[in-house]
mmCIF file of C-alpha atoms in Angstrom:
data_model
loop_
_atom_site.group_PDB
_atom_site.id
_atom_site.type_symbol
_atom_site.label_atom_id
_atom_site.label_comp_id
_atom_site.label_asym_id
_atom_site.label_seq_id
_atom_site.Cartn_x
_atom_site.Cartn_y
_atom_site.Cartn_z
ATOM 1 C CA UNK F 9 124.240 -179.421 38.382
ATOM 2 C CA UNK F 10 122.632 -182.292 36.259
ATOM 3 C CA UNK F 11 124.235 -182.860 32.701
ATOM 4 C CA UNK F 12 120.982 -184.585 31.503
ATOM 5 C CA UNK F 13 119.737 -182.806 28.464
ATOM 6 C CA UNK F 14 116.362 -184.494 28.423
ATOM 7 C CA UNK F 15 114.571 -181.152 29.969
ATOM 8 C CA UNK F 16 115.969 -179.234 27.392
ATOM 9 C CA UNK F 17 114.988 -181.545 24.539
ATOM 10 C CA UNK F 18 111.395 -182.025 26.068
ATOM 11 C CA UNK F 19 110.714 -178.421 25.905
ATOM 12 C CA UNK F 20 111.900 -178.507 22.045
ATOM 13 C CA UNK F 21 110.803 -181.822 20.646
ATOM 14 C CA UNK F 22 112.014 -182.897 17.310
ATOM 15 C CA UNK F 23 109.342 -183.123 14.600
ATOM 16 C CA UNK F 24 110.286 -185.810 11.903
ATOM 17 C CA UNK F 25 110.417 -184.231 8.416
ATOM 18 C CA UNK F 26 110.837 -180.598 9.767
ATOM 19 C CA UNK F 27 114.059 -178.462 10.147
ATOM 20 C CA UNK F 28 113.581 -176.455 13.606
ATOM 21 C CA UNK F 29 115.927 -173.502 14.084
ATOM 22 C CA UNK F 30 116.159 -170.882 17.028
ATOM 23 C CA UNK F 31 118.581 -168.440 17.791
ATOM 24 C CA UNK F 32 119.657 -167.965 21.256
ATOM 25 C CA UNK F 33 122.030 -165.766 23.143
ATOM 26 C CA UNK F 34 125.061 -168.015 24.895
ATOM 27 C CA UNK F 35 126.673 -167.393 28.002
ATOM 28 C CA UNK F 36 129.582 -165.240 26.708
ATOM 29 C CA UNK F 37 126.607 -162.912 25.519
ATOM 30 C CA UNK F 38 126.810 -163.541 21.948
ATOM 31 C CA UNK F 39 123.922 -165.079 19.234
ATOM 32 C CA UNK F 40 123.853 -168.841 18.816
ATOM 33 C CA UNK F 41 122.112 -170.812 16.309
ATOM 34 C CA UNK F 42 120.520 -174.051 17.463
ATOM 35 C CA UNK F 43 119.223 -176.791 15.140
ATOM 36 C CA UNK F 44 117.247 -179.480 16.551
ATOM 37 C CA UNK F 45 118.052 -183.146 15.159
ATOM 38 C CA UNK F 46 116.255 -186.355 16.096
ATOM 39 C CA UNK F 47 119.209 -187.113 18.963
ATOM 40 C CA UNK F 48 119.595 -183.752 19.986
ATOM 41 C CA UNK F 49 120.648 -180.090 19.238
ATOM 42 C CA UNK F 50 123.502 -178.707 17.420
ATOM 43 C CA UNK F 51 124.618 -175.328 18.373
ATOM 44 C CA UNK F 52 126.743 -172.982 16.159
ATOM 45 C CA UNK F 53 128.250 -169.598 15.902
ATOM 46 C CA UNK F 54 126.808 -167.215 13.657
ATOM 47 C CA UNK F 55 129.944 -166.203 12.296
ATOM 48 C CA UNK F 56 133.433 -167.753 11.787
ATOM 49 C CA UNK F 57 133.951 -171.305 11.906
ATOM 50 C CA UNK F 58 130.535 -172.858 13.049
ATOM 51 C CA UNK F 59 132.121 -174.460 16.152
ATOM 52 C CA UNK F 60 133.729 -171.623 17.205
ATOM 53 C CA UNK F 61 137.336 -173.367 16.747
ATOM 54 C CA UNK F 62 140.139 -171.386 15.286
ATOM 55 C CA UNK F 63 142.258 -174.214 13.626
ATOM 56 C CA UNK F 64 146.135 -172.989 13.643
ATOM 57 C CA UNK F 65 145.011 -169.576 14.711
ATOM 58 C CA UNK F 66 142.876 -169.131 11.304
ATOM 59 C CA UNK F 67 139.232 -168.659 10.754
ATOM 60 C CA UNK F 68 138.991 -172.105 9.377
ATOM 61 C CA UNK F 69 140.810 -175.221 8.294
ATOM 62 C CA UNK F 70 140.127 -173.955 4.810
ATOM 63 C CA UNK F 71 141.537 -170.486 5.547
ATOM 64 C CA UNK F 72 144.555 -172.213 7.152
ATOM 65 C CA UNK F 73 145.402 -174.087 3.518
ATOM 66 C CA UNK F 74 144.767 -171.513 1.667
ATOM 67 C CA UNK F 75 147.030 -169.587 3.128
ATOM 68 C CA UNK F 76 149.677 -172.414 3.030
ATOM 69 C CA UNK F 77 149.035 -172.679 -0.659
ATOM 70 C CA UNK F 78 149.508 -169.170 -1.401
ATOM 71 C CA UNK F 79 152.955 -169.091 0.324
ATOM 72 C CA UNK F 80 154.035 -172.029 -1.676
ATOM 73 C CA UNK F 81 153.098 -170.215 -5.023
ATOM 74 C CA UNK F 82 154.836 -167.541 -4.055
ATOM 75 C CA UNK F 83 157.908 -169.811 -3.775
ATOM 76 C CA UNK F 84 156.941 -171.300 -7.141
ATOM 77 C CA UNK F 85 156.072 -174.610 -5.317
ATOM 78 C CA UNK F 86 152.955 -176.944 -5.819
ATOM 79 C CA UNK F 87 150.910 -177.834 -2.618
ATOM 80 C CA UNK F 88 149.259 -181.204 -2.517
ATOM 81 C CA UNK F 89 146.558 -182.068 0.145
ATOM 82 C CA UNK F 90 146.905 -185.329 1.520
ATOM 83 C CA UNK F 91 143.855 -187.591 2.144
ATOM 84 C CA UNK F 92 143.486 -187.084 5.579
ATOM 85 C CA UNK F 93 143.463 -183.304 5.169
ATOM 86 C CA UNK F 94 140.581 -183.722 2.535
ATOM 87 C CA UNK F 95 138.714 -185.617 4.791
ATOM 88 C CA UNK F 96 139.198 -182.933 7.522
ATOM 89 C CA UNK F 97 138.419 -179.997 5.248
ATOM 90 C CA UNK F 98 135.004 -182.275 4.386
ATOM 91 C CA UNK F 99 134.313 -182.684 7.570
ATOM 92 C CA UNK F 100 134.572 -178.799 8.428
ATOM 93 C CA UNK F 101 132.337 -178.068 5.111
ATOM 94 C CA UNK F 102 129.573 -180.373 6.911
ATOM 95 C CA UNK F 103 129.546 -177.797 9.530
ATOM 96 C CA UNK F 104 128.779 -174.739 7.301
ATOM 97 C CA UNK F 105 126.370 -176.955 5.627
ATOM 98 C CA UNK F 106 124.400 -177.472 8.917
ATOM 99 C CA UNK F 107 124.926 -173.619 9.610
ATOM 100 C CA UNK F 108 123.794 -172.265 6.040
ATOM 101 C CA UNK F 109 120.628 -174.957 6.195
ATOM 102 C CA UNK F 110 119.780 -173.256 9.651
ATOM 103 C CA UNK F 111 119.939 -169.686 8.655
ATOM 104 C CA UNK F 112 117.840 -170.501 5.394
ATOM 105 C CA UNK F 113 115.108 -171.710 7.862
ATOM 106 C CA UNK F 114 114.928 -168.498 9.588
ATOM 107 C CA UNK F 115 115.450 -166.325 6.134
ATOM 108 C CA UNK F 116 118.798 -165.188 7.239
ATOM 109 C CA UNK F 117 119.684 -165.467 3.295
ATOM 110 C CA UNK F 118 123.030 -163.253 3.561
ATOM 111 C CA UNK F 119 124.228 -165.913 5.880
ATOM 112 C CA UNK F 120 123.378 -168.592 3.462
ATOM 113 C CA UNK F 121 125.221 -166.690 0.312
ATOM 114 C CA UNK F 122 127.948 -166.171 2.787
ATOM 115 C CA UNK F 123 128.337 -169.859 3.787
ATOM 116 C CA UNK F 124 127.274 -171.593 0.319
ATOM 117 C CA UNK F 125 129.979 -169.467 -1.495
ATOM 118 C CA UNK F 126 132.425 -170.681 1.129
ATOM 119 C CA UNK F 127 131.662 -174.213 0.798
ATOM 120 C CA UNK F 128 131.659 -173.788 -3.256
ATOM 121 C CA UNK F 129 135.371 -172.409 -2.648
ATOM 122 C CA UNK F 130 136.376 -175.074 -0.615
ATOM 123 C CA UNK F 131 135.535 -177.717 -3.525
ATOM 124 C CA UNK F 132 137.575 -175.404 -5.932
ATOM 125 C CA UNK F 133 140.072 -175.516 -3.648
ATOM 126 C CA UNK F 134 140.421 -179.246 -2.901
ATOM 127 C CA UNK F 135 140.035 -179.953 -6.875
ATOM 128 C CA UNK F 136 142.988 -177.687 -7.424
ATOM 129 C CA UNK F 137 145.024 -179.127 -4.876
ATOM 130 C CA UNK F 138 144.723 -182.751 -5.292
ATOM 131 C CA UNK F 139 145.722 -184.960 -8.173
ATOM 132 C CA UNK F 140 143.256 -187.880 -6.947
ATOM 133 C CA UNK F 141 139.993 -187.602 -8.674
ATOM 134 C CA UNK F 142 138.326 -189.403 -6.325
ATOM 135 C CA UNK F 143 139.443 -187.354 -3.374
ATOM 136 C CA UNK F 144 138.083 -184.379 -5.572
ATOM 137 C CA UNK F 145 134.849 -186.193 -6.493
ATOM 138 C CA UNK F 146 133.918 -186.709 -2.581
ATOM 139 C CA UNK F 147 133.532 -182.937 -2.475
ATOM 140 C CA UNK F 148 132.443 -181.843 -5.834
ATOM 141 C CA UNK F 149 129.462 -184.544 -5.886
ATOM 142 C CA UNK F 150 127.910 -181.863 -3.828
ATOM 143 C CA UNK F 151 128.401 -178.772 -5.874
ATOM 144 C CA UNK F 152 125.108 -178.837 -7.692
ATOM 145 C CA UNK F 153 123.083 -178.668 -4.176
ATOM 146 C CA UNK F 154 125.424 -175.879 -2.676
ATOM 147 C CA UNK F 155 124.860 -173.871 -6.173
ATOM 148 C CA UNK F 156 120.959 -174.424 -5.636
ATOM 149 C CA UNK F 157 121.020 -172.904 -2.039
ATOM 150 C CA UNK F 158 123.453 -170.540 -3.045
ATOM 151 C CA UNK F 159 120.914 -169.315 -5.720
ATOM 152 C CA UNK F 160 117.777 -169.801 -3.794
ATOM 153 C CA UNK F 161 119.435 -167.185 -1.060
ATOM 154 C CA UNK F 162 120.707 -164.702 -3.640
ATOM 155 C CA UNK F 163 117.139 -164.706 -5.401
ATOM 156 C CA UNK F 164 115.267 -164.540 -1.849
ATOM 157 C CA UNK F 165 117.118 -161.351 -1.126
ATOM 158 C CA UNK F 166 116.080 -159.885 -4.757
ATOM 159 C CA UNK F 167 112.560 -160.810 -4.393
ATOM 160 C CA UNK F 168 112.187 -159.491 -0.886
ATOM 161 C CA UNK F 169 113.494 -156.481 -2.697
ATOM 162 C CA UNK F 170 110.618 -156.623 -5.224
ATOM 163 C CA UNK F 171 113.333 -156.987 -8.131
ATOM 164 C CA UNK F 172 111.792 -159.803 -9.839
ATOM 165 C CA UNK F 173 113.664 -159.481 -13.140
ATOM 166 C CA UNK F 174 116.955 -159.613 -11.249
ATOM 167 C CA UNK F 175 115.646 -162.444 -9.041
ATOM 168 C CA UNK F 176 114.950 -164.438 -12.466
ATOM 169 C CA UNK F 177 118.285 -163.660 -14.068
ATOM 170 C CA UNK F 178 119.896 -165.071 -10.705
ATOM 171 C CA UNK F 179 117.665 -168.364 -10.641
ATOM 172 C CA UNK F 180 118.672 -168.851 -14.676
ATOM 173 C CA UNK F 181 122.528 -168.043 -13.687
ATOM 174 C CA UNK F 182 122.215 -170.864 -11.015
ATOM 175 C CA UNK F 183 120.689 -173.407 -13.171
ATOM 176 C CA UNK F 184 123.301 -172.880 -16.156
ATOM 177 C CA UNK F 185 125.960 -173.424 -13.601
ATOM 178 C CA UNK F 186 124.483 -176.400 -12.414
ATOM 179 C CA UNK F 187 124.281 -177.722 -15.905
ATOM 180 C CA UNK F 188 127.626 -176.525 -17.044
ATOM 181 C CA UNK F 189 128.988 -178.487 -14.285
ATOM 182 C CA UNK F 190 127.388 -181.707 -15.100
ATOM 183 C CA UNK F 191 128.400 -181.267 -18.835
ATOM 184 C CA UNK F 192 132.245 -180.795 -17.957
ATOM 185 C CA UNK F 193 131.885 -183.347 -15.602
ATOM 186 C CA UNK F 194 132.298 -187.323 -16.081
ATOM 187 C CA UNK F 195 128.887 -187.637 -15.993
ATOM 188 C CA UNK F 196 127.034 -185.114 -18.266
ATOM 189 C CA UNK F 197 123.744 -187.267 -18.554
ATOM 190 C CA UNK F 198 122.792 -186.550 -15.033
ATOM 191 C CA UNK F 199 122.138 -182.985 -16.109
ATOM 192 C CA UNK F 200 118.851 -184.189 -17.122
ATOM 193 C CA UNK F 201 118.369 -185.789 -14.147
ATOM 194 C CA UNK F 202 119.541 -183.341 -11.501
ATOM 195 C CA UNK F 203 116.675 -182.610 -8.789
ATOM 196 C CA UNK F 204 118.487 -179.178 -8.329
ATOM 197 C CA UNK F 205 118.025 -178.209 -11.803
ATOM 198 C CA UNK F 206 114.322 -179.312 -12.299
ATOM 199 C CA UNK F 207 113.660 -177.249 -8.765
ATOM 200 C CA UNK F 208 115.194 -174.018 -10.277
ATOM 201 C CA UNK F 209 113.137 -174.413 -13.293
ATOM 202 C CA UNK F 210 109.909 -174.812 -11.418
ATOM 203 C CA UNK F 211 111.072 -171.811 -9.161
ATOM 204 C CA UNK F 212 111.300 -169.905 -12.299
ATOM 205 C CA UNK F 213 108.022 -170.525 -13.732
ATOM 206 C CA UNK F 214 106.521 -169.840 -10.286
ATOM 207 C CA UNK F 215 108.281 -166.158 -9.978
ATOM 208 C CA UNK F 216 107.330 -165.358 -13.571
ATOM 209 C CA UNK F 217 103.818 -166.070 -12.931
ATOM 210 C CA UNK F 218 104.122 -163.763 -9.797
ATOM 211 C CA UNK F 219 106.259 -161.112 -11.576
ATOM 212 C CA UNK F 220 104.096 -157.730 -11.560
ATOM 213 C CA UNK F 221 103.939 -156.260 -15.303
ATOM 214 C CA UNK F 222 105.981 -153.538 -15.997
ATOM 215 C CA UNK F 223 104.230 -150.437 -17.591
ATOM 216 C CA UNK F 224 105.285 -151.737 -21.057
ATOM 217 C CA UNK F 225 103.851 -154.883 -20.830
ATOM 218 C CA UNK F 226 100.551 -153.354 -19.480
ATOM 219 C CA UNK F 227 100.406 -151.417 -22.518
ATOM 220 C CA UNK F 228 101.282 -154.042 -25.076
ATOM 221 C CA UNK F 229 98.622 -156.428 -23.518
ATOM 222 C CA UNK F 230 95.952 -153.777 -23.651
ATOM 223 C CA UNK F 231 97.018 -152.819 -27.130
ATOM 224 C CA UNK F 232 96.651 -157.053 -27.938
ATOM 225 C CA UNK F 233 93.058 -156.473 -26.205
ATOM 226 C CA UNK F 234 92.191 -153.684 -28.276
ATOM 227 C CA UNK F 235 93.225 -155.122 -31.449
ATOM 228 C CA UNK F 236 90.920 -158.395 -30.618
ATOM 229 C CA UNK F 237 88.004 -156.221 -29.853
ATOM 230 C CA UNK F 238 88.533 -154.319 -33.254
ATOM 231 C CA UNK F 239 89.361 -150.863 -31.319
ATOM 232 C CA UNK F 240 91.755 -149.963 -33.976
ATOM 233 C CA UNK F 241 92.205 -146.172 -32.842
ATOM 234 C CA UNK F 242 92.744 -147.040 -29.375
ATOM 235 C CA UNK F 243 95.175 -149.729 -30.594
ATOM 236 C CA UNK F 244 96.950 -147.141 -32.610
ATOM 237 C CA UNK F 245 97.077 -144.733 -29.913
ATOM 238 C CA UNK F 246 98.452 -147.620 -27.412
ATOM 239 C CA UNK F 247 101.112 -148.808 -30.010
ATOM 240 C CA UNK F 248 102.360 -144.661 -30.498
ATOM 241 C CA UNK F 249 102.826 -144.539 -26.836
ATOM 242 C CA UNK F 250 104.850 -147.943 -26.528
ATOM 243 C CA UNK F 251 106.980 -146.638 -29.075
ATOM 244 C CA UNK F 252 107.546 -143.368 -27.173
ATOM 245 C CA UNK F 253 108.264 -145.330 -23.919
ATOM 246 C CA UNK F 254 110.755 -147.579 -25.365
ATOM 247 C CA UNK F 255 113.029 -144.562 -26.400
ATOM 248 C CA UNK F 256 113.026 -142.976 -23.324
ATOM 249 C CA UNK F 257 116.411 -143.814 -21.292
ATOM 250 C CA UNK F 258 115.619 -146.172 -18.421
#
């Protein structure tokens, strides 16, 4: 059997600027994710560590270090990561980045929430277990982007359920979390230049413009129109109906 991948690559060509993702069934009978890149294809497991490896018998290297940190805490001891361990954890985080990016492309938002939250937990863990700020920042610098993707996935789930109001609250929460991160960092001026904040603000405006009006909002607009047309009797009826609607339990 030839080991040349050209046949597979020609059947699924790379397109510059496009993120191409597909699901396949592996030889083990389980679903796999494939991400087409310029030089080939990345294949990932859909759960667990994307490469399928279980470091030290744990689901991930992060889970392994979290376990040992918890044991150290139980003994009243500290747990400090070495620069090499930080680098290994960062490399593992890149695997999850490739997977949540792929899952987002095929609208599997629950998986995106899972993997982005996992990397946010990674950033926090490293920050808590190294005294070297430069090691912490090598990961923390990506927090705004991961927060944005986490927010996009959560809000997309809500929008798919028709929960526009809740989706807008989620977008605002994500935007505020990014702003807070910058304000607490050594670079608060970056908040005003953040492309992630700008994206979420624009998306929030778009969602607001597409959100169906509630019954109360429809009646309020009708009342405003009636007043503008000097239909005061109709406006009074609507005003009373609005008051009644506001007193009803939701």
